[in-house]
Amino acid sequence: MATIFRDWTEGHSKGWGVEPLKISHNLHEHPLFSKEGLGELIQSYPIEHYSLIRTSSVGETKKVWRRGEVGDLTGHEVIEKIAAGGLWLQLRELKSVDRRYDDLLQEIYAEARERVPGFDSFGHEMGILISSPHAKAHYHADLPGQALWQIAGSKRVYLYPAEEPYLPQPELEKIALTGLEVGLRYEPEFDRQALVFDLKPGEMLTWELNAPHRVENHGELSISMTTEHWTDEIRRSQMLTVANGILRQHFGIVPKRRALHGPAFWAKASLQAGWRRSPWFKRERRKMLPVDFRLGRGANNPIVDIPAYVVR
Ligand SMILES: [Fe+2]
């Protein structure tokens, strides 16, 4: 078997999806993640599937958060601009944009399935994040199963327990209802319970469902890849969270039960299915940030203002 994971152990099979695991892989040597491969991908990436975000760089006190387009720069030039600071580029839904990445994604999960007894996943997604030195991802929790694969540069990942007070249930419900990662409160004292991992090229990290985390790049350009998946158990947990959120927010009921099976589960499953068809659901989905700059070749200011427009 050609393997993507390296040095797999019995402990990895047991801990997969249940506890934080750092595992070696070889995707940083894969042609699809080489500078040439990524450069080619960036150049032709459709704007509705990427977010290029200008943020405050280190030492910049003014808060900046703008969305832009890569313009006519080559993929290699885009990566160079990001390396210079204050930018990140997220390529989303790779599997629908480029078939070769979808094939690789299927390969990854086929291998995981072979290695982890009973791990039957679906709804796979792959994304790439290219981010500036010292860039940060704020404290948040994700809904599907997650893995973070480091390709180039290094970053520090802080992982927190998926329980009170790190992850209050009403906050998780809000994320599930709106798709927005809002309202997850971070306290510096949480760090006493954090597990801290430094991720280097050729290392990947997985963690238990919904575990809050935040990420800090070290002082170099970082290229990482994320994979997402669902399992039957994750889908049930998600349906329950949405249903509990509806009960709490719209009916003032404090939900207690977390049963993933039986009549209580199915009552909640139908409640959240109705919600998904209702007009409230669409209204609460993410509002897109308008695009108002493109990348330019200028050395001192790579940001060129353009008339703002909303993608789709
Ligand atoms: Fe995340």
Short mmCIF file of N, CA, C and O in Angstrom, two decimals, residues 109-171:
data_model
loop_
_atom_site.label_atom_id
_atom_site.label_comp_id
_atom_site.label_asym_id
_atom_site.label_seq_id
_atom_site.Cartn_x
_atom_site.Cartn_y
_atom_site.Cartn_z
N TYR A 109 -8.59 9.57 2.79
CA TYR A 109 -9.62 8.97 3.63
C TYR A 109 -9.72 7.46 3.44
O TYR A 109 -10.12 6.74 4.36
N ALA A 110 -9.35 6.98 2.25
CA ALA A 110 -9.31 5.53 2.06
C ALA A 110 -8.24 4.93 2.97
O ALA A 110 -8.44 3.88 3.59
N GLU A 111 -7.11 5.63 3.06
CA GLU A 111 -6.04 5.13 3.92
C GLU A 111 -6.45 5.19 5.39
O GLU A 111 -6.19 4.25 6.16
N ALA A 112 -7.08 6.29 5.79
CA ALA A 112 -7.53 6.42 7.19
C ALA A 112 -8.52 5.30 7.52
O ALA A 112 -8.48 4.72 8.60
N ARG A 113 -9.40 5.01 6.57
CA ARG A 113 -10.40 3.97 6.80
C ARG A 113 -9.74 2.60 6.99
O ARG A 113 -10.18 1.80 7.81
N GLU A 114 -8.70 2.35 6.21
CA GLU A 114 -7.99 1.09 6.36
C GLU A 114 -7.28 0.98 7.70
O GLU A 114 -7.14 -0.10 8.26
N ARG A 115 -6.83 2.14 8.20
CA ARG A 115 -6.02 2.14 9.41
C ARG A 115 -6.84 2.21 10.70
O ARG A 115 -6.37 1.79 11.75
N VAL A 116 -8.04 2.82 10.60
CA VAL A 116 -8.86 2.99 11.80
C VAL A 116 -10.11 2.12 11.67
O VAL A 116 -11.01 2.44 10.89
N PRO A 117 -10.18 1.02 12.45
CA PRO A 117 -11.34 0.13 12.37
C PRO A 117 -12.64 0.90 12.65
O PRO A 117 -12.71 1.65 13.63
N GLY A 118 -13.62 0.74 11.77
CA GLY A 118 -14.93 1.36 12.00
C GLY A 118 -15.03 2.82 11.59
O GLY A 118 -16.08 3.44 11.73
N PHE A 119 -13.95 3.39 11.06
CA PHE A 119 -13.99 4.80 10.66
C PHE A 119 -14.57 4.91 9.24
O PHE A 119 -13.89 4.68 8.25
N ASP A 120 -15.87 5.26 9.19
CA ASP A 120 -16.57 5.31 7.91
C ASP A 120 -17.01 6.76 7.73
O ASP A 120 -17.92 7.23 8.40
N SER A 121 -16.32 7.51 6.85
CA SER A 121 -16.59 8.94 6.76
C SER A 121 -17.09 9.32 5.37
O SER A 121 -16.94 8.58 4.41
N PHE A 122 -17.70 10.50 5.28
CA PHE A 122 -18.22 10.99 4.00
C PHE A 122 -18.20 12.52 4.04
O PHE A 122 -17.74 13.10 5.03
N GLY A 123 -18.69 13.17 2.99
CA GLY A 123 -18.73 14.64 2.97
C GLY A 123 -17.36 15.26 3.11
O GLY A 123 -17.19 16.29 3.76
N HIS A 124 -16.35 14.64 2.50
CA HIS A 124 -14.97 15.14 2.65
C HIS A 124 -14.77 16.48 1.96
O HIS A 124 -15.30 16.73 0.89
N GLU A 125 -13.97 17.32 2.58
CA GLU A 125 -13.59 18.60 1.97
C GLU A 125 -12.10 18.81 2.18
O GLU A 125 -11.51 18.29 3.13
N MET A 126 -11.51 19.59 1.27
CA MET A 126 -10.10 19.94 1.41
C MET A 126 -9.93 21.42 1.13
O MET A 126 -10.57 21.98 0.24
N GLY A 127 -9.08 22.08 1.91
CA GLY A 127 -8.79 23.49 1.70
C GLY A 127 -7.31 23.75 1.91
O GLY A 127 -6.62 22.93 2.54
N ILE A 128 -6.83 24.87 1.37
CA ILE A 128 -5.43 25.24 1.57
C ILE A 128 -5.39 26.64 2.17
O ILE A 128 -6.16 27.52 1.75
N LEU A 129 -4.54 26.83 3.15
CA LEU A 129 -4.37 28.15 3.75
C LEU A 129 -2.90 28.56 3.64
O LEU A 129 -2.02 27.88 4.15
N ILE A 130 -2.69 29.69 2.94
CA ILE A 130 -1.34 30.25 2.82
C ILE A 130 -1.36 31.55 3.61
O ILE A 130 -2.17 32.44 3.32
N SER A 131 -0.51 31.66 4.62
CA SER A 131 -0.62 32.81 5.50
C SER A 131 0.74 33.39 5.88
O SER A 131 1.76 32.69 5.85
N SER A 132 0.70 34.68 6.21
CA SER A 132 1.92 35.44 6.46
C SER A 132 2.62 35.02 7.76
O SER A 132 1.98 34.44 8.64
N PRO A 133 3.89 35.36 7.88
CA PRO A 133 4.60 35.13 9.14
C PRO A 133 3.81 35.78 10.28
O PRO A 133 3.26 36.87 10.11
N HIS A 134 3.72 35.12 11.42
CA HIS A 134 3.06 35.61 12.63
C HIS A 134 1.55 35.77 12.50
O HIS A 134 0.91 36.31 13.41
N ALA A 135 0.95 35.34 11.40
CA ALA A 135 -0.51 35.41 11.28
C ALA A 135 -1.16 34.52 12.33
O ALA A 135 -0.56 33.54 12.79
N LYS A 136 -2.38 34.89 12.73
CA LYS A 136 -3.07 34.14 13.77
C LYS A 136 -4.46 33.74 13.32
O LYS A 136 -5.11 34.47 12.60
N ALA A 137 -4.89 32.56 13.74
CA ALA A 137 -6.29 32.19 13.58
C ALA A 137 -6.91 32.26 14.97
O ALA A 137 -6.41 31.64 15.91
N HIS A 138 -7.98 33.06 15.11
CA HIS A 138 -8.56 33.30 16.42
C HIS A 138 -9.21 32.04 17.01
O HIS A 138 -9.44 31.06 16.31
N TYR A 139 -9.52 32.12 18.27
CA TYR A 139 -10.11 31.02 19.04
C TYR A 139 -11.47 30.65 18.47
O TYR A 139 -12.36 31.49 18.40
N HIS A 140 -11.63 29.41 18.01
CA HIS A 140 -12.90 29.01 17.41
C HIS A 140 -13.08 27.48 17.50
O HIS A 140 -12.16 26.77 17.88
N ALA A 141 -14.25 27.04 17.13
CA ALA A 141 -14.53 25.60 17.06
C ALA A 141 -15.16 25.29 15.71
O ALA A 141 -15.90 26.10 15.17
N ASP A 142 -14.86 24.12 15.15
CA ASP A 142 -15.41 23.71 13.87
C ASP A 142 -16.46 22.63 14.07
O ASP A 142 -16.40 21.87 15.02
N LEU A 143 -17.39 22.55 13.13
CA LEU A 143 -18.49 21.57 13.25
C LEU A 143 -18.14 20.18 12.74
O LEU A 143 -18.46 19.19 13.40
N PRO A 144 -17.51 20.03 11.56
CA PRO A 144 -17.15 18.67 11.11
C PRO A 144 -15.86 18.18 11.77
O PRO A 144 -15.18 18.93 12.46
N GLY A 145 -15.53 16.90 11.53
CA GLY A 145 -14.23 16.37 11.93
C GLY A 145 -13.14 17.09 11.15
O GLY A 145 -13.34 17.43 9.99
N GLN A 146 -12.00 17.33 11.79
CA GLN A 146 -10.97 18.19 11.21
C GLN A 146 -9.58 17.59 11.29
O GLN A 146 -9.28 16.90 12.26
N ALA A 147 -8.76 17.91 10.31
CA ALA A 147 -7.33 17.65 10.43
C ALA A 147 -6.57 18.79 9.77
O ALA A 147 -7.05 19.39 8.81
N LEU A 148 -5.41 19.11 10.33
CA LEU A 148 -4.58 20.19 9.82
C LEU A 148 -3.24 19.60 9.39
O LEU A 148 -2.58 18.94 10.20
N TRP A 149 -2.89 19.82 8.14
CA TRP A 149 -1.68 19.20 7.56
C TRP A 149 -0.69 20.31 7.23
O TRP A 149 -1.00 21.19 6.42
N GLN A 150 0.50 20.25 7.80
CA GLN A 150 1.48 21.31 7.51
C GLN A 150 2.30 20.94 6.28
O GLN A 150 2.81 19.82 6.16
N ILE A 151 2.41 21.91 5.35
CA ILE A 151 3.12 21.71 4.08
C ILE A 151 4.44 22.47 4.07
O ILE A 151 5.48 21.94 3.67
N ALA A 152 4.40 23.74 4.46
CA ALA A 152 5.62 24.56 4.51
C ALA A 152 5.53 25.54 5.66
O ALA A 152 4.43 25.97 6.04
N GLY A 153 6.68 25.91 6.23
CA GLY A 153 6.69 26.79 7.40
C GLY A 153 6.17 26.05 8.62
O GLY A 153 5.88 24.85 8.55
N SER A 154 6.04 26.76 9.72
CA SER A 154 5.59 26.07 10.93
C SER A 154 4.60 26.94 11.69
O SER A 154 4.58 28.15 11.53
N LYS A 155 3.77 26.29 12.46
CA LYS A 155 2.81 27.02 13.26
C LYS A 155 2.60 26.34 14.59
O LYS A 155 2.90 25.16 14.76
N ARG A 156 2.08 27.12 15.55
CA ARG A 156 1.78 26.58 16.87
C ARG A 156 0.28 26.48 17.03
O ARG A 156 -0.43 27.46 16.79
N VAL A 157 -0.20 25.31 17.40
CA VAL A 157 -1.63 25.08 17.56
C VAL A 157 -1.93 24.88 19.03
O VAL A 157 -1.30 24.06 19.70
N TYR A 158 -2.90 25.64 19.55
CA TYR A 158 -3.37 25.50 20.92
C TYR A 158 -4.72 24.80 20.87
O TYR A 158 -5.66 25.32 20.27
N LEU A 159 -4.82 23.65 21.51
CA LEU A 159 -6.06 22.87 21.52
C LEU A 159 -6.65 22.88 22.93
O LEU A 159 -5.94 22.67 23.91
N TYR A 160 -7.98 23.07 23.02
CA TYR A 160 -8.66 23.18 24.31
C TYR A 160 -9.72 22.08 24.41
O TYR A 160 -10.23 21.62 23.39
N PRO A 161 -10.08 21.71 25.64
CA PRO A 161 -11.08 20.65 25.80
C PRO A 161 -12.43 21.08 25.22
O PRO A 161 -12.81 22.24 25.35
N ALA A 162 -13.17 20.13 24.61
CA ALA A 162 -14.49 20.43 24.04
C ALA A 162 -15.55 20.36 25.12
O ALA A 162 -16.47 19.54 25.07
N GLU A 163 -15.42 21.20 26.15
CA GLU A 163 -16.36 21.18 27.28
C GLU A 163 -16.36 22.54 27.96
O GLU A 163 -15.51 23.38 27.64
N GLU A 164 -17.30 22.75 28.91
CA GLU A 164 -17.34 23.98 29.67
C GLU A 164 -16.04 24.14 30.44
O GLU A 164 -15.51 23.14 30.90
N PRO A 165 -15.50 25.34 30.62
CA PRO A 165 -16.01 26.62 30.10
C PRO A 165 -15.42 26.96 28.73
O PRO A 165 -15.71 28.02 28.20
N TYR A 166 -14.61 26.06 28.18
CA TYR A 166 -13.92 26.36 26.92
C TYR A 166 -14.89 26.41 25.75
O TYR A 166 -14.74 27.20 24.82
N LEU A 167 -15.89 25.53 25.81
CA LEU A 167 -16.88 25.46 24.75
C LEU A 167 -18.28 25.42 25.38
O LEU A 167 -18.85 24.36 25.56
N PRO A 168 -18.84 26.61 25.70
CA PRO A 168 -20.19 26.61 26.27
C PRO A 168 -21.20 26.08 25.24
O PRO A 168 -21.15 26.47 24.08
N GLN A 169 -22.10 25.18 25.65
CA GLN A 169 -23.09 24.60 24.73
C GLN A 169 -23.88 25.65 23.94
O GLN A 169 -24.03 25.51 22.73
N PRO A 170 -24.36 26.74 24.62
CA PRO A 170 -25.13 27.74 23.84
C PRO A 170 -24.29 28.36 22.72
O PRO A 170 -24.83 28.70 21.67
N GLU A 171 -22.98 28.47 22.91
CA GLU A 171 -22.12 29.05 21.87
C GLU A 171 -21.97 28.08 20.71
O GLU A 171 -22.03 28.46 19.54
#
